[in-house]
């Protein structure tokens, strides 16, 4: 990806050397990859799905292992749709940053859920236990529904608990806990973990109308500042990059739980996953290089307003960290 020479010299894309068109194309490409993957049949590496379904059939889940694999597919389809939406709305304009943040958060959380369920090293029984761990909380978090509907979900949850107590299923390891826990586990595997965790916190702030995050984004002082707009654009690109890396991590797992139409299809899709991993590495490297220039850009921005720039070198050194020192 070369610097976008067709854009204004001080546009966010030019200052960061990351084209918004390239980001949109990358999102659409990964969405296409996922769409191909979810068409493949499910594969259980450590057991016979039909036998497991028969052994653990219940009133609510007549074919529980099959449903576990369907749920993985549903999460990936949600990821796909989020990426398609990103490919349609993302630009350099500040007006799309909040919608972009909400979509990026969706992509990360759906990817984390698929990642949790699709560990290829899990036994079928453990996959079932994890499915129940992720599913049952959704039955009791229905307080906004009508009372009779809430009662129906509560009854279903009791049925599941009673049924599970009679089975030999293991305890989910780890338990799902919450979507925040699942995201934390996923992001902990990234080389740029600290930056990714910071990105996710900011995305949650935008989704929940955090005054701090909204003020930082829309601060009137910097509306016309090319330098500050470039920083905000880089943050949005970074959020999408975290989303794309989350998708690739989940996809690599699900790839091992699917039966391709042919060996050629299997190899070609594997190459596509590797390709998008390299695309994400390139975007991350360009962001790292940009963050090293931000203290100077900030000085220019503050000077243009007759203000003294805060000392932010340490902050932006952290943001450009290559991940070699990630211990806390």
PDB file of C-alpha atoms in Angstrom:
ATOM      1  CA  UNK A   1       0.000   0.000   0.000  1.00  0.00           C
ATOM      2  CA  UNK A   2       1.527   3.295  -1.083  1.00  0.00           C
ATOM      3  CA  UNK A   3       0.813   6.737   0.286  1.00  0.00           C
ATOM      4  CA  UNK A   4      -2.458   8.066  -1.152  1.00  0.00           C
ATOM      5  CA  UNK A   5      -1.031  10.571  -3.636  1.00  0.00           C
ATOM      6  CA  UNK A   6      -4.475  11.437  -4.993  1.00  0.00           C
ATOM      7  CA  UNK A   7      -5.526  12.936  -1.651  1.00  0.00           C
ATOM      8  CA  UNK A   8      -4.834  16.339  -0.151  1.00  0.00           C
ATOM      9  CA  UNK A   9      -1.345  16.661   1.303  1.00  0.00           C
ATOM     10  CA  UNK A  10      -2.629  17.158   4.856  1.00  0.00           C
ATOM     11  CA  UNK A  11      -5.593  14.803   4.734  1.00  0.00           C
ATOM     12  CA  UNK A  12      -5.717  12.152   7.475  1.00  0.00           C
ATOM     13  CA  UNK A  13      -4.976   9.414   4.938  1.00  0.00           C
ATOM     14  CA  UNK A  14      -1.952  11.280   3.598  1.00  0.00           C
ATOM     15  CA  UNK A  15      -0.541  12.062   7.043  1.00  0.00           C
ATOM     16  CA  UNK A  16      -0.929   8.449   8.181  1.00  0.00           C
ATOM     17  CA  UNK A  17      -0.085   6.904   4.753  1.00  0.00           C
ATOM     18  CA  UNK A  18      -3.119   4.644   5.213  1.00  0.00           C
ATOM     19  CA  UNK A  19      -5.819   4.957   2.574  1.00  0.00           C
ATOM     20  CA  UNK A  20      -9.400   4.673   3.767  1.00  0.00           C
ATOM     21  CA  UNK A  21     -10.194   2.866   0.501  1.00  0.00           C
ATOM     22  CA  UNK A  22      -7.591   0.252   1.417  1.00  0.00           C
ATOM     23  CA  UNK A  23      -9.255  -0.270   4.796  1.00  0.00           C
ATOM     24  CA  UNK A  24     -12.665  -0.639   3.178  1.00  0.00           C
ATOM     25  CA  UNK A  25     -11.306  -3.144   0.651  1.00  0.00           C
ATOM     26  CA  UNK A  26      -9.621  -5.131   3.428  1.00  0.00           C
ATOM     27  CA  UNK A  27     -12.849  -5.331   5.441  1.00  0.00           C
ATOM     28  CA  UNK A  28     -14.764  -6.496   2.393  1.00  0.00           C
ATOM     29  CA  UNK A  29     -12.091  -9.052   1.527  1.00  0.00           C
ATOM     30  CA  UNK A  30     -12.141 -10.603   4.997  1.00  0.00           C
ATOM     31  CA  UNK A  31     -15.952 -10.628   4.912  1.00  0.00           C
ATOM     32  CA  UNK A  32     -15.784 -12.616   1.679  1.00  0.00           C
ATOM     33  CA  UNK A  33     -13.369 -15.076   3.240  1.00  0.00           C
ATOM     34  CA  UNK A  34     -15.717 -15.638   6.175  1.00  0.00           C
ATOM     35  CA  UNK A  35     -18.692 -16.054   3.874  1.00  0.00           C
ATOM     36  CA  UNK A  36     -16.868 -18.850   2.061  1.00  0.00           C
ATOM     37  CA  UNK A  37     -15.762 -20.521   5.292  1.00  0.00           C
ATOM     38  CA  UNK A  38     -19.218 -20.676   6.881  1.00  0.00           C
ATOM     39  CA  UNK A  39     -20.568 -22.582   3.885  1.00  0.00           C
ATOM     40  CA  UNK A  40     -18.334 -25.541   4.744  1.00  0.00           C
ATOM     41  CA  UNK A  41     -19.719 -28.381   6.832  1.00  0.00           C
ATOM     42  CA  UNK A  42     -18.855 -28.711  10.514  1.00  0.00           C
ATOM     43  CA  UNK A  43     -16.085 -31.045  11.638  1.00  0.00           C
ATOM     44  CA  UNK A  44     -15.523 -32.389  15.147  1.00  0.00           C
ATOM     45  CA  UNK A  45     -11.913 -33.619  15.441  1.00  0.00           C
ATOM     46  CA  UNK A  46     -12.352 -35.666  18.639  1.00  0.00           C
ATOM     47  CA  UNK A  47     -15.641 -37.525  18.284  1.00  0.00           C
ATOM     48  CA  UNK A  48     -18.672 -38.510  16.251  1.00  0.00           C
ATOM     49  CA  UNK A  49     -21.124 -35.552  16.208  1.00  0.00           C
ATOM     50  CA  UNK A  50     -24.171 -37.788  15.682  1.00  0.00           C
ATOM     51  CA  UNK A  51     -23.258 -39.971  18.653  1.00  0.00           C
ATOM     52  CA  UNK A  52     -22.634 -36.940  20.865  1.00  0.00           C
ATOM     53  CA  UNK A  53     -25.931 -35.368  19.797  1.00  0.00           C
ATOM     54  CA  UNK A  54     -27.757 -38.591  20.634  1.00  0.00           C
ATOM     55  CA  UNK A  55     -26.069 -38.963  24.018  1.00  0.00           C
ATOM     56  CA  UNK A  56     -26.722 -35.397  25.163  1.00  0.00           C
ATOM     57  CA  UNK A  57     -30.049 -34.650  23.463  1.00  0.00           C
ATOM     58  CA  UNK A  58     -32.487 -32.625  25.559  1.00  0.00           C
ATOM     59  CA  UNK A  59     -35.830 -30.891  25.185  1.00  0.00           C
ATOM     60  CA  UNK A  60     -34.203 -27.535  24.463  1.00  0.00           C
ATOM     61  CA  UNK A  61     -31.238 -28.853  22.463  1.00  0.00           C
ATOM     62  CA  UNK A  62     -32.217 -32.021  20.557  1.00  0.00           C
ATOM     63  CA  UNK A  63     -28.833 -31.901  18.769  1.00  0.00           C
ATOM     64  CA  UNK A  64     -26.602 -29.888  21.121  1.00  0.00           C
ATOM     65  CA  UNK A  65     -23.224 -30.416  19.448  1.00  0.00           C
ATOM     66  CA  UNK A  66     -24.675 -29.571  16.046  1.00  0.00           C
ATOM     67  CA  UNK A  67     -26.124 -26.415  17.578  1.00  0.00           C
ATOM     68  CA  UNK A  68     -22.715 -25.535  19.054  1.00  0.00           C
ATOM     69  CA  UNK A  69     -21.240 -25.539  15.555  1.00  0.00           C
ATOM     70  CA  UNK A  70     -24.233 -23.603  14.229  1.00  0.00           C
ATOM     71  CA  UNK A  71     -23.684 -20.975  16.920  1.00  0.00           C
ATOM     72  CA  UNK A  72     -20.069 -20.603  15.807  1.00  0.00           C
ATOM     73  CA  UNK A  73     -21.362 -20.024  12.289  1.00  0.00           C
ATOM     74  CA  UNK A  74     -23.888 -17.448  13.497  1.00  0.00           C
ATOM     75  CA  UNK A  75     -21.158 -15.509  15.289  1.00  0.00           C
ATOM     76  CA  UNK A  76     -19.002 -15.520  12.168  1.00  0.00           C
ATOM     77  CA  UNK A  77     -21.927 -14.365  10.056  1.00  0.00           C
ATOM     78  CA  UNK A  78     -22.359 -11.480  12.493  1.00  0.00           C
ATOM     79  CA  UNK A  79     -18.667 -10.696  12.050  1.00  0.00           C
ATOM     80  CA  UNK A  80     -19.072 -10.833   8.279  1.00  0.00           C
ATOM     81  CA  UNK A  81     -21.998  -8.430   8.349  1.00  0.00           C
ATOM     82  CA  UNK A  82     -20.124  -6.021  10.614  1.00  0.00           C
ATOM     83  CA  UNK A  83     -17.178  -5.998   8.213  1.00  0.00           C
ATOM     84  CA  UNK A  84     -19.458  -5.395   5.232  1.00  0.00           C
ATOM     85  CA  UNK A  85     -20.995  -2.450   7.080  1.00  0.00           C
ATOM     86  CA  UNK A  86     -17.518  -1.085   7.846  1.00  0.00           C
ATOM     87  CA  UNK A  87     -16.600  -1.376   4.177  1.00  0.00           C
ATOM     88  CA  UNK A  88     -19.600   0.812   3.355  1.00  0.00           C
ATOM     89  CA  UNK A  89     -19.335   3.525   5.993  1.00  0.00           C
ATOM     90  CA  UNK A  90     -15.655   4.026   6.847  1.00  0.00           C
ATOM     91  CA  UNK A  91     -14.056   7.208   5.513  1.00  0.00           C
ATOM     92  CA  UNK A  92     -11.641   9.859   6.749  1.00  0.00           C
ATOM     93  CA  UNK A  93     -14.534  12.042   7.894  1.00  0.00           C
ATOM     94  CA  UNK A  94     -14.993  12.436  11.651  1.00  0.00           C
ATOM     95  CA  UNK A  95     -18.747  11.923  11.262  1.00  0.00           C
ATOM     96  CA  UNK A  96     -18.256   8.166  10.765  1.00  0.00           C
ATOM     97  CA  UNK A  97     -15.933   7.570  13.723  1.00  0.00           C
ATOM     98  CA  UNK A  98     -18.641   6.667  16.249  1.00  0.00           C
ATOM     99  CA  UNK A  99     -20.486   4.295  13.872  1.00  0.00           C
ATOM    100  CA  UNK A 100     -17.103   2.811  12.978  1.00  0.00           C
ATOM    101  CA  UNK A 101     -16.333   2.320  16.672  1.00  0.00           C
ATOM    102  CA  UNK A 102     -19.628   0.542  17.325  1.00  0.00           C
ATOM    103  CA  UNK A 103     -19.108  -1.758  14.342  1.00  0.00           C
ATOM    104  CA  UNK A 104     -15.495  -2.472  15.304  1.00  0.00           C
ATOM    105  CA  UNK A 105     -16.624  -3.406  18.799  1.00  0.00           C
ATOM    106  CA  UNK A 106     -19.240  -5.761  17.359  1.00  0.00           C
ATOM    107  CA  UNK A 107     -16.609  -7.438  15.191  1.00  0.00           C
ATOM    108  CA  UNK A 108     -14.268  -7.919  18.165  1.00  0.00           C
ATOM    109  CA  UNK A 109     -16.961  -9.288  20.494  1.00  0.00           C
ATOM    110  CA  UNK A 110     -18.471 -11.669  17.961  1.00  0.00           C
ATOM    111  CA  UNK A 111     -14.980 -12.870  17.060  1.00  0.00           C
ATOM    112  CA  UNK A 112     -14.180 -13.439  20.739  1.00  0.00           C
ATOM    113  CA  UNK A 113     -17.340 -15.523  21.150  1.00  0.00           C
ATOM    114  CA  UNK A 114     -16.537 -17.645  18.088  1.00  0.00           C
ATOM    115  CA  UNK A 115     -12.949 -17.984  19.299  1.00  0.00           C
ATOM    116  CA  UNK A 116     -14.152 -19.219  22.701  1.00  0.00           C
ATOM    117  CA  UNK A 117     -16.358 -21.936  21.204  1.00  0.00           C
ATOM    118  CA  UNK A 118     -14.041 -23.149  18.456  1.00  0.00           C
ATOM    119  CA  UNK A 119     -10.903 -24.384  20.197  1.00  0.00           C
ATOM    120  CA  UNK A 120      -9.956 -27.398  18.031  1.00  0.00           C
ATOM    121  CA  UNK A 121      -8.240 -29.023  21.012  1.00  0.00           C
ATOM    122  CA  UNK A 122     -11.498 -29.210  22.993  1.00  0.00           C
ATOM    123  CA  UNK A 123     -13.332 -32.511  23.314  1.00  0.00           C
ATOM    124  CA  UNK A 124     -16.941 -32.538  22.058  1.00  0.00           C
ATOM    125  CA  UNK A 125     -18.087 -32.625  25.692  1.00  0.00           C
ATOM    126  CA  UNK A 126     -16.036 -29.530  26.497  1.00  0.00           C
ATOM    127  CA  UNK A 127     -17.452 -27.745  23.456  1.00  0.00           C
ATOM    128  CA  UNK A 128     -20.950 -28.558  24.718  1.00  0.00           C
ATOM    129  CA  UNK A 129     -20.074 -27.268  28.185  1.00  0.00           C
ATOM    130  CA  UNK A 130     -18.734 -24.050  26.668  1.00  0.00           C
ATOM    131  CA  UNK A 131     -21.851 -23.649  24.547  1.00  0.00           C
ATOM    132  CA  UNK A 132     -23.992 -23.890  27.673  1.00  0.00           C
ATOM    133  CA  UNK A 133     -21.687 -21.481  29.495  1.00  0.00           C
ATOM    134  CA  UNK A 134     -22.143 -18.882  26.773  1.00  0.00           C
ATOM    135  CA  UNK A 135     -25.836 -19.601  26.119  1.00  0.00           C
ATOM    136  CA  UNK A 136     -27.436 -19.806  29.556  1.00  0.00           C
ATOM    137  CA  UNK A 137     -26.625 -16.233  30.660  1.00  0.00           C
ATOM    138  CA  UNK A 138     -28.533 -14.982  27.610  1.00  0.00           C
ATOM    139  CA  UNK A 139     -31.679 -16.582  29.021  1.00  0.00           C
ATOM    140  CA  UNK A 140     -31.604 -14.685  32.297  1.00  0.00           C
ATOM    141  CA  UNK A 141     -30.627 -11.280  30.870  1.00  0.00           C
ATOM    142  CA  UNK A 142     -34.125 -10.588  29.602  1.00  0.00           C
ATOM    143  CA  UNK A 143     -35.325  -8.038  32.153  1.00  0.00           C
ATOM    144  CA  UNK A 144     -36.470  -5.607  29.452  1.00  0.00           C
ATOM    145  CA  UNK A 145     -38.890  -8.160  28.032  1.00  0.00           C
ATOM    146  CA  UNK A 146     -42.512  -8.519  29.098  1.00  0.00           C
ATOM    147  CA  UNK A 147     -42.836 -10.380  32.437  1.00  0.00           C
ATOM    148  CA  UNK A 148     -44.393 -13.460  30.853  1.00  0.00           C
ATOM    149  CA  UNK A 149     -41.567 -13.654  28.303  1.00  0.00           C
ATOM    150  CA  UNK A 150     -38.975 -13.227  31.034  1.00  0.00           C
ATOM    151  CA  UNK A 151     -40.655 -16.053  32.947  1.00  0.00           C
ATOM    152  CA  UNK A 152     -40.454 -18.279  29.880  1.00  0.00           C
ATOM    153  CA  UNK A 153     -36.716 -17.711  29.549  1.00  0.00           C
ATOM    154  CA  UNK A 154     -36.209 -18.293  33.270  1.00  0.00           C
ATOM    155  CA  UNK A 155     -38.070 -21.603  33.014  1.00  0.00           C
ATOM    156  CA  UNK A 156     -35.894 -22.609  30.063  1.00  0.00           C
ATOM    157  CA  UNK A 157     -32.791 -21.788  32.081  1.00  0.00           C
ATOM    158  CA  UNK A 158     -34.017 -23.963  34.970  1.00  0.00           C
ATOM    159  CA  UNK A 159     -34.684 -26.832  32.570  1.00  0.00           C
ATOM    160  CA  UNK A 160     -31.171 -26.549  31.204  1.00  0.00           C
ATOM    161  CA  UNK A 161     -29.641 -26.488  34.675  1.00  0.00           C
ATOM    162  CA  UNK A 162     -31.675 -29.527  35.762  1.00  0.00           C
ATOM    163  CA  UNK A 163     -30.747 -31.419  32.615  1.00  0.00           C
ATOM    164  CA  UNK A 164     -27.052 -30.513  32.817  1.00  0.00           C
ATOM    165  CA  UNK A 165     -26.879 -31.732  36.419  1.00  0.00           C
ATOM    166  CA  UNK A 166     -27.832 -35.224  35.229  1.00  0.00           C
ATOM    167  CA  UNK A 167     -25.122 -35.418  32.559  1.00  0.00           C
ATOM    168  CA  UNK A 168     -21.431 -36.235  32.680  1.00  0.00           C
ATOM    169  CA  UNK A 169     -20.469 -32.993  30.968  1.00  0.00           C
ATOM    170  CA  UNK A 170     -17.354 -31.339  32.405  1.00  0.00           C
ATOM    171  CA  UNK A 171     -17.323 -27.803  33.701  1.00  0.00           C
ATOM    172  CA  UNK A 172     -16.528 -25.274  30.992  1.00  0.00           C
ATOM    173  CA  UNK A 173     -12.823 -24.478  31.154  1.00  0.00           C
ATOM    174  CA  UNK A 174     -12.517 -21.593  31.140  1.00  0.00           C
ATOM    175  CA  UNK A 175     -16.094 -20.548  31.898  1.00  0.00           C
ATOM    176  CA  UNK A 176     -17.399 -17.884  29.550  1.00  0.00           C
ATOM    177  CA  UNK A 177     -17.931 -15.362  32.339  1.00  0.00           C
ATOM    178  CA  UNK A 178     -18.800 -12.346  30.204  1.00  0.00           C
ATOM    179  CA  UNK A 179     -18.096 -10.996  26.753  1.00  0.00           C
ATOM    180  CA  UNK A 180     -15.494  -8.701  28.324  1.00  0.00           C
ATOM    181  CA  UNK A 181     -13.696 -11.761  29.702  1.00  0.00           C
ATOM    182  CA  UNK A 182     -13.788 -13.469  26.309  1.00  0.00           C
ATOM    183  CA  UNK A 183     -12.389 -10.375  24.608  1.00  0.00           C
ATOM    184  CA  UNK A 184      -9.620 -10.130  27.220  1.00  0.00           C
ATOM    185  CA  UNK A 185      -8.585 -13.730  26.542  1.00  0.00           C
ATOM    186  CA  UNK A 186      -8.541 -13.123  22.798  1.00  0.00           C
ATOM    187  CA  UNK A 187      -6.585  -9.859  22.970  1.00  0.00           C
ATOM    188  CA  UNK A 188      -4.064 -11.335  25.415  1.00  0.00           C
ATOM    189  CA  UNK A 189      -2.691 -13.431  22.560  1.00  0.00           C
ATOM    190  CA  UNK A 190      -1.862 -10.383  20.410  1.00  0.00           C
ATOM    191  CA  UNK A 191       1.671  -9.024  20.210  1.00  0.00           C
ATOM    192  CA  UNK A 192       0.268  -5.484  20.505  1.00  0.00           C
ATOM    193  CA  UNK A 193      -1.903  -6.473  23.472  1.00  0.00           C
ATOM    194  CA  UNK A 194      -1.733  -3.196  25.426  1.00  0.00           C
ATOM    195  CA  UNK A 195      -2.725  -1.132  22.410  1.00  0.00           C
ATOM    196  CA  UNK A 196      -5.530  -3.573  21.550  1.00  0.00           C
ATOM    197  CA  UNK A 197      -6.925  -3.450  25.086  1.00  0.00           C
ATOM    198  CA  UNK A 198      -6.843   0.351  25.019  1.00  0.00           C
ATOM    199  CA  UNK A 199      -8.642   0.329  21.695  1.00  0.00           C
ATOM    200  CA  UNK A 200     -11.381  -1.947  23.038  1.00  0.00           C
ATOM    201  CA  UNK A 201     -11.873   0.262  26.101  1.00  0.00           C
ATOM    202  CA  UNK A 202     -12.315   3.282  23.827  1.00  0.00           C
ATOM    203  CA  UNK A 203     -14.791   1.394  21.623  1.00  0.00           C
ATOM    204  CA  UNK A 204     -16.869   0.542  24.686  1.00  0.00           C
ATOM    205  CA  UNK A 205     -16.739   4.200  25.670  1.00  0.00           C
ATOM    206  CA  UNK A 206     -18.191   5.279  22.342  1.00  0.00           C
ATOM    207  CA  UNK A 207     -20.845   2.552  22.478  1.00  0.00           C
ATOM    208  CA  UNK A 208     -21.928   3.669  25.969  1.00  0.00           C
ATOM    209  CA  UNK A 209     -21.759   7.432  25.338  1.00  0.00           C
ATOM    210  CA  UNK A 210     -18.720   8.020  27.567  1.00  0.00           C
ATOM    211  CA  UNK A 211     -18.426  11.816  28.062  1.00  0.00           C
ATOM    212  CA  UNK A 212     -14.628  11.609  28.080  1.00  0.00           C
ATOM    213  CA  UNK A 213     -14.349   9.702  24.812  1.00  0.00           C
ATOM    214  CA  UNK A 214     -17.026  11.746  23.059  1.00  0.00           C
ATOM    215  CA  UNK A 215     -15.408  15.004  24.190  1.00  0.00           C
ATOM    216  CA  UNK A 216     -11.993  13.903  22.951  1.00  0.00           C
ATOM    217  CA  UNK A 217     -13.466  13.046  19.561  1.00  0.00           C
ATOM    218  CA  UNK A 218     -15.663  16.098  19.027  1.00  0.00           C
ATOM    219  CA  UNK A 219     -13.650  18.790  20.861  1.00  0.00           C
ATOM    220  CA  UNK A 220     -14.457  22.045  19.026  1.00  0.00           C
ATOM    221  CA  UNK A 221     -10.923  23.425  19.379  1.00  0.00           C
ATOM    222  CA  UNK A 222      -9.538  20.857  16.946  1.00  0.00           C
ATOM    223  CA  UNK A 223     -12.357  20.536  14.409  1.00  0.00           C
ATOM    224  CA  UNK A 224     -10.285  22.206  11.672  1.00  0.00           C
ATOM    225  CA  UNK A 225      -6.877  20.844  12.704  1.00  0.00           C
ATOM    226  CA  UNK A 226      -5.354  18.551  10.070  1.00  0.00           C
ATOM    227  CA  UNK A 227      -2.972  17.109  12.654  1.00  0.00           C
ATOM    228  CA  UNK A 228      -5.669  16.284  15.200  1.00  0.00           C
ATOM    229  CA  UNK A 229      -7.969  14.888  12.534  1.00  0.00           C
ATOM    230  CA  UNK A 230      -5.143  12.595  11.458  1.00  0.00           C
ATOM    231  CA  UNK A 231      -4.766  11.363  15.048  1.00  0.00           C
ATOM    232  CA  UNK A 232      -8.489  10.623  15.292  1.00  0.00           C
ATOM    233  CA  UNK A 233      -8.384   8.886  11.915  1.00  0.00           C
ATOM    234  CA  UNK A 234      -5.424   6.768  13.028  1.00  0.00           C
ATOM    235  CA  UNK A 235      -7.339   5.763  16.152  1.00  0.00           C
ATOM    236  CA  UNK A 236     -10.283   4.646  14.007  1.00  0.00           C
ATOM    237  CA  UNK A 237      -7.981   2.699  11.685  1.00  0.00           C
ATOM    238  CA  UNK A 238      -6.356   1.120  14.734  1.00  0.00           C
ATOM    239  CA  UNK A 239      -9.753   0.079  16.068  1.00  0.00           C
ATOM    240  CA  UNK A 240     -10.578  -1.611  12.767  1.00  0.00           C
ATOM    241  CA  UNK A 241      -7.155  -3.282  12.743  1.00  0.00           C
ATOM    242  CA  UNK A 242      -7.851  -4.773  16.179  1.00  0.00           C
ATOM    243  CA  UNK A 243     -11.163  -5.997  14.810  1.00  0.00           C
ATOM    244  CA  UNK A 244      -9.503  -7.566  11.782  1.00  0.00           C
ATOM    245  CA  UNK A 245      -6.867  -9.269  13.908  1.00  0.00           C
ATOM    246  CA  UNK A 246      -9.621 -10.619  16.167  1.00  0.00           C
ATOM    247  CA  UNK A 247     -11.400 -11.976  13.108  1.00  0.00           C
ATOM    248  CA  UNK A 248      -8.267 -13.697  11.845  1.00  0.00           C
ATOM    249  CA  UNK A 249      -7.633 -15.316  15.239  1.00  0.00           C
ATOM    250  CA  UNK A 250     -11.179 -16.685  15.346  1.00  0.00           C
ATOM    251  CA  UNK A 251     -11.116 -17.712  11.698  1.00  0.00           C
ATOM    252  CA  UNK A 252      -7.912 -19.698  12.138  1.00  0.00           C
ATOM    253  CA  UNK A 253      -9.649 -21.772  14.805  1.00  0.00           C
ATOM    254  CA  UNK A 254     -12.888 -22.289  12.910  1.00  0.00           C
ATOM    255  CA  UNK A 255     -10.890 -23.208   9.802  1.00  0.00           C
ATOM    256  CA  UNK A 256      -9.847 -26.372  11.653  1.00  0.00           C
ATOM    257  CA  UNK A 257     -13.466 -27.224  12.486  1.00  0.00           C
ATOM    258  CA  UNK A 258     -14.821 -27.173   8.945  1.00  0.00           C
ATOM    259  CA  UNK A 259     -14.860 -29.688   6.088  1.00  0.00           C
ATOM    260  CA  UNK A 260     -13.910 -28.044   2.757  1.00  0.00           C
ATOM    261  CA  UNK A 261     -15.421 -29.097  -0.568  1.00  0.00           C
ATOM    262  CA  UNK A 262     -11.946 -30.148  -1.710  1.00  0.00           C
ATOM    263  CA  UNK A 263      -8.312 -30.123  -0.643  1.00  0.00           C
ATOM    264  CA  UNK A 264      -7.726 -27.271  -3.087  1.00  0.00           C
ATOM    265  CA  UNK A 265     -10.430 -25.175  -1.419  1.00  0.00           C
ATOM    266  CA  UNK A 266      -8.816 -25.893   1.942  1.00  0.00           C
ATOM    267  CA  UNK A 267      -5.382 -24.729   0.766  1.00  0.00           C
ATOM    268  CA  UNK A 268      -6.687 -21.652  -1.033  1.00  0.00           C
ATOM    269  CA  UNK A 269      -8.674 -20.430   1.950  1.00  0.00           C
ATOM    270  CA  UNK A 270      -5.664 -21.017   4.192  1.00  0.00           C
ATOM    271  CA  UNK A 271      -3.604 -18.818   1.860  1.00  0.00           C
ATOM    272  CA  UNK A 272      -6.270 -16.112   2.022  1.00  0.00           C
ATOM    273  CA  UNK A 273      -6.184 -16.152   5.821  1.00  0.00           C
ATOM    274  CA  UNK A 274      -2.385 -15.804   5.742  1.00  0.00           C
ATOM    275  CA  UNK A 275      -2.673 -12.957   3.230  1.00  0.00           C
ATOM    276  CA  UNK A 276      -5.013 -10.948   5.421  1.00  0.00           C
ATOM    277  CA  UNK A 277      -2.735 -11.567   8.377  1.00  0.00           C
ATOM    278  CA  UNK A 278       0.005  -9.823   6.384  1.00  0.00           C
ATOM    279  CA  UNK A 279      -2.384  -6.995   5.483  1.00  0.00           C
ATOM    280  CA  UNK A 280      -3.097  -6.441   9.169  1.00  0.00           C
ATOM    281  CA  UNK A 281       0.632  -6.507   9.935  1.00  0.00           C
ATOM    282  CA  UNK A 282       1.175  -3.798   7.315  1.00  0.00           C
ATOM    283  CA  UNK A 283      -1.588  -1.596   8.691  1.00  0.00           C
ATOM    284  CA  UNK A 284      -0.225  -2.056  12.217  1.00  0.00           C
ATOM    285  CA  UNK A 285       3.314  -1.192  11.094  1.00  0.00           C
ATOM    286  CA  UNK A 286       2.118   1.980   9.378  1.00  0.00           C
ATOM    287  CA  UNK A 287       0.190   2.974  12.484  1.00  0.00           C
ATOM    288  CA  UNK A 288       3.279   2.372  14.612  1.00  0.00           C
ATOM    289  CA  UNK A 289       5.335   4.629  12.360  1.00  0.00           C
ATOM    290  CA  UNK A 290       2.633   7.303  12.459  1.00  0.00           C
ATOM    291  CA  UNK A 291       2.377   7.310  16.257  1.00  0.00           C
ATOM    292  CA  UNK A 292       6.082   8.144  16.442  1.00  0.00           C
ATOM    293  CA  UNK A 293       5.358  11.381  14.540  1.00  0.00           C
ATOM    294  CA  UNK A 294       2.368  12.404  16.651  1.00  0.00           C
ATOM    295  CA  UNK A 295       4.251  14.397  19.338  1.00  0.00           C
ATOM    296  CA  UNK A 296       5.589  16.656  16.573  1.00  0.00           C
ATOM    297  CA  UNK A 297       2.145  16.916  14.972  1.00  0.00           C
ATOM    298  CA  UNK A 298       0.658  17.812  18.348  1.00  0.00           C
ATOM    299  CA  UNK A 299       3.210  20.578  18.798  1.00  0.00           C
ATOM    300  CA  UNK A 300       2.227  21.969  15.407  1.00  0.00           C
ATOM    301  CA  UNK A 301      -1.462  21.777  16.275  1.00  0.00           C
ATOM    302  CA  UNK A 302      -1.050  23.500  19.635  1.00  0.00           C
ATOM    303  CA  UNK A 303       1.259  26.135  18.170  1.00  0.00           C
ATOM    304  CA  UNK A 304      -1.351  26.956  15.526  1.00  0.00           C
ATOM    305  CA  UNK A 305      -3.744  27.772  18.380  1.00  0.00           C
ATOM    306  CA  UNK A 306      -1.171  29.703  20.394  1.00  0.00           C
ATOM    307  CA  UNK A 307      -1.115  26.971  23.049  1.00  0.00           C
ATOM    308  CA  UNK A 308       1.693  25.013  24.690  1.00  0.00           C
ATOM    309  CA  UNK A 309       1.702  21.332  23.776  1.00  0.00           C
ATOM    310  CA  UNK A 310       1.596  18.750  26.598  1.00  0.00           C
ATOM    311  CA  UNK A 311       4.469  16.274  26.751  1.00  0.00           C
ATOM    312  CA  UNK A 312       3.048  13.136  25.186  1.00  0.00           C
ATOM    313  CA  UNK A 313       6.189  11.366  23.994  1.00  0.00           C
ATOM    314  CA  UNK A 314       5.854   8.538  26.507  1.00  0.00           C
ATOM    315  CA  UNK A 315       2.196   7.940  25.617  1.00  0.00           C
ATOM    316  CA  UNK A 316       2.832   7.698  21.899  1.00  0.00           C
ATOM    317  CA  UNK A 317       5.937   5.577  22.417  1.00  0.00           C
ATOM    318  CA  UNK A 318       3.595   3.067  24.086  1.00  0.00           C
ATOM    319  CA  UNK A 319       1.152   3.253  21.191  1.00  0.00           C
ATOM    320  CA  UNK A 320       3.925   2.504  18.679  1.00  0.00           C
ATOM    321  CA  UNK A 321       5.302  -0.359  20.809  1.00  0.00           C
ATOM    322  CA  UNK A 322       6.009  -3.414  18.696  1.00  0.00           C
ATOM    323  CA  UNK A 323       4.884  -5.697  21.503  1.00  0.00           C
ATOM    324  CA  UNK A 324       8.271  -7.136  22.505  1.00  0.00           C
ATOM    325  CA  UNK A 325       7.794  -6.070  26.106  1.00  0.00           C
ATOM    326  CA  UNK A 326       4.239  -6.933  27.068  1.00  0.00           C
ATOM    327  CA  UNK A 327       4.640  -7.958  30.702  1.00  0.00           C
ATOM    328  CA  UNK A 328       2.600  -6.179  33.359  1.00  0.00           C
TER     329      UNK A 328
END
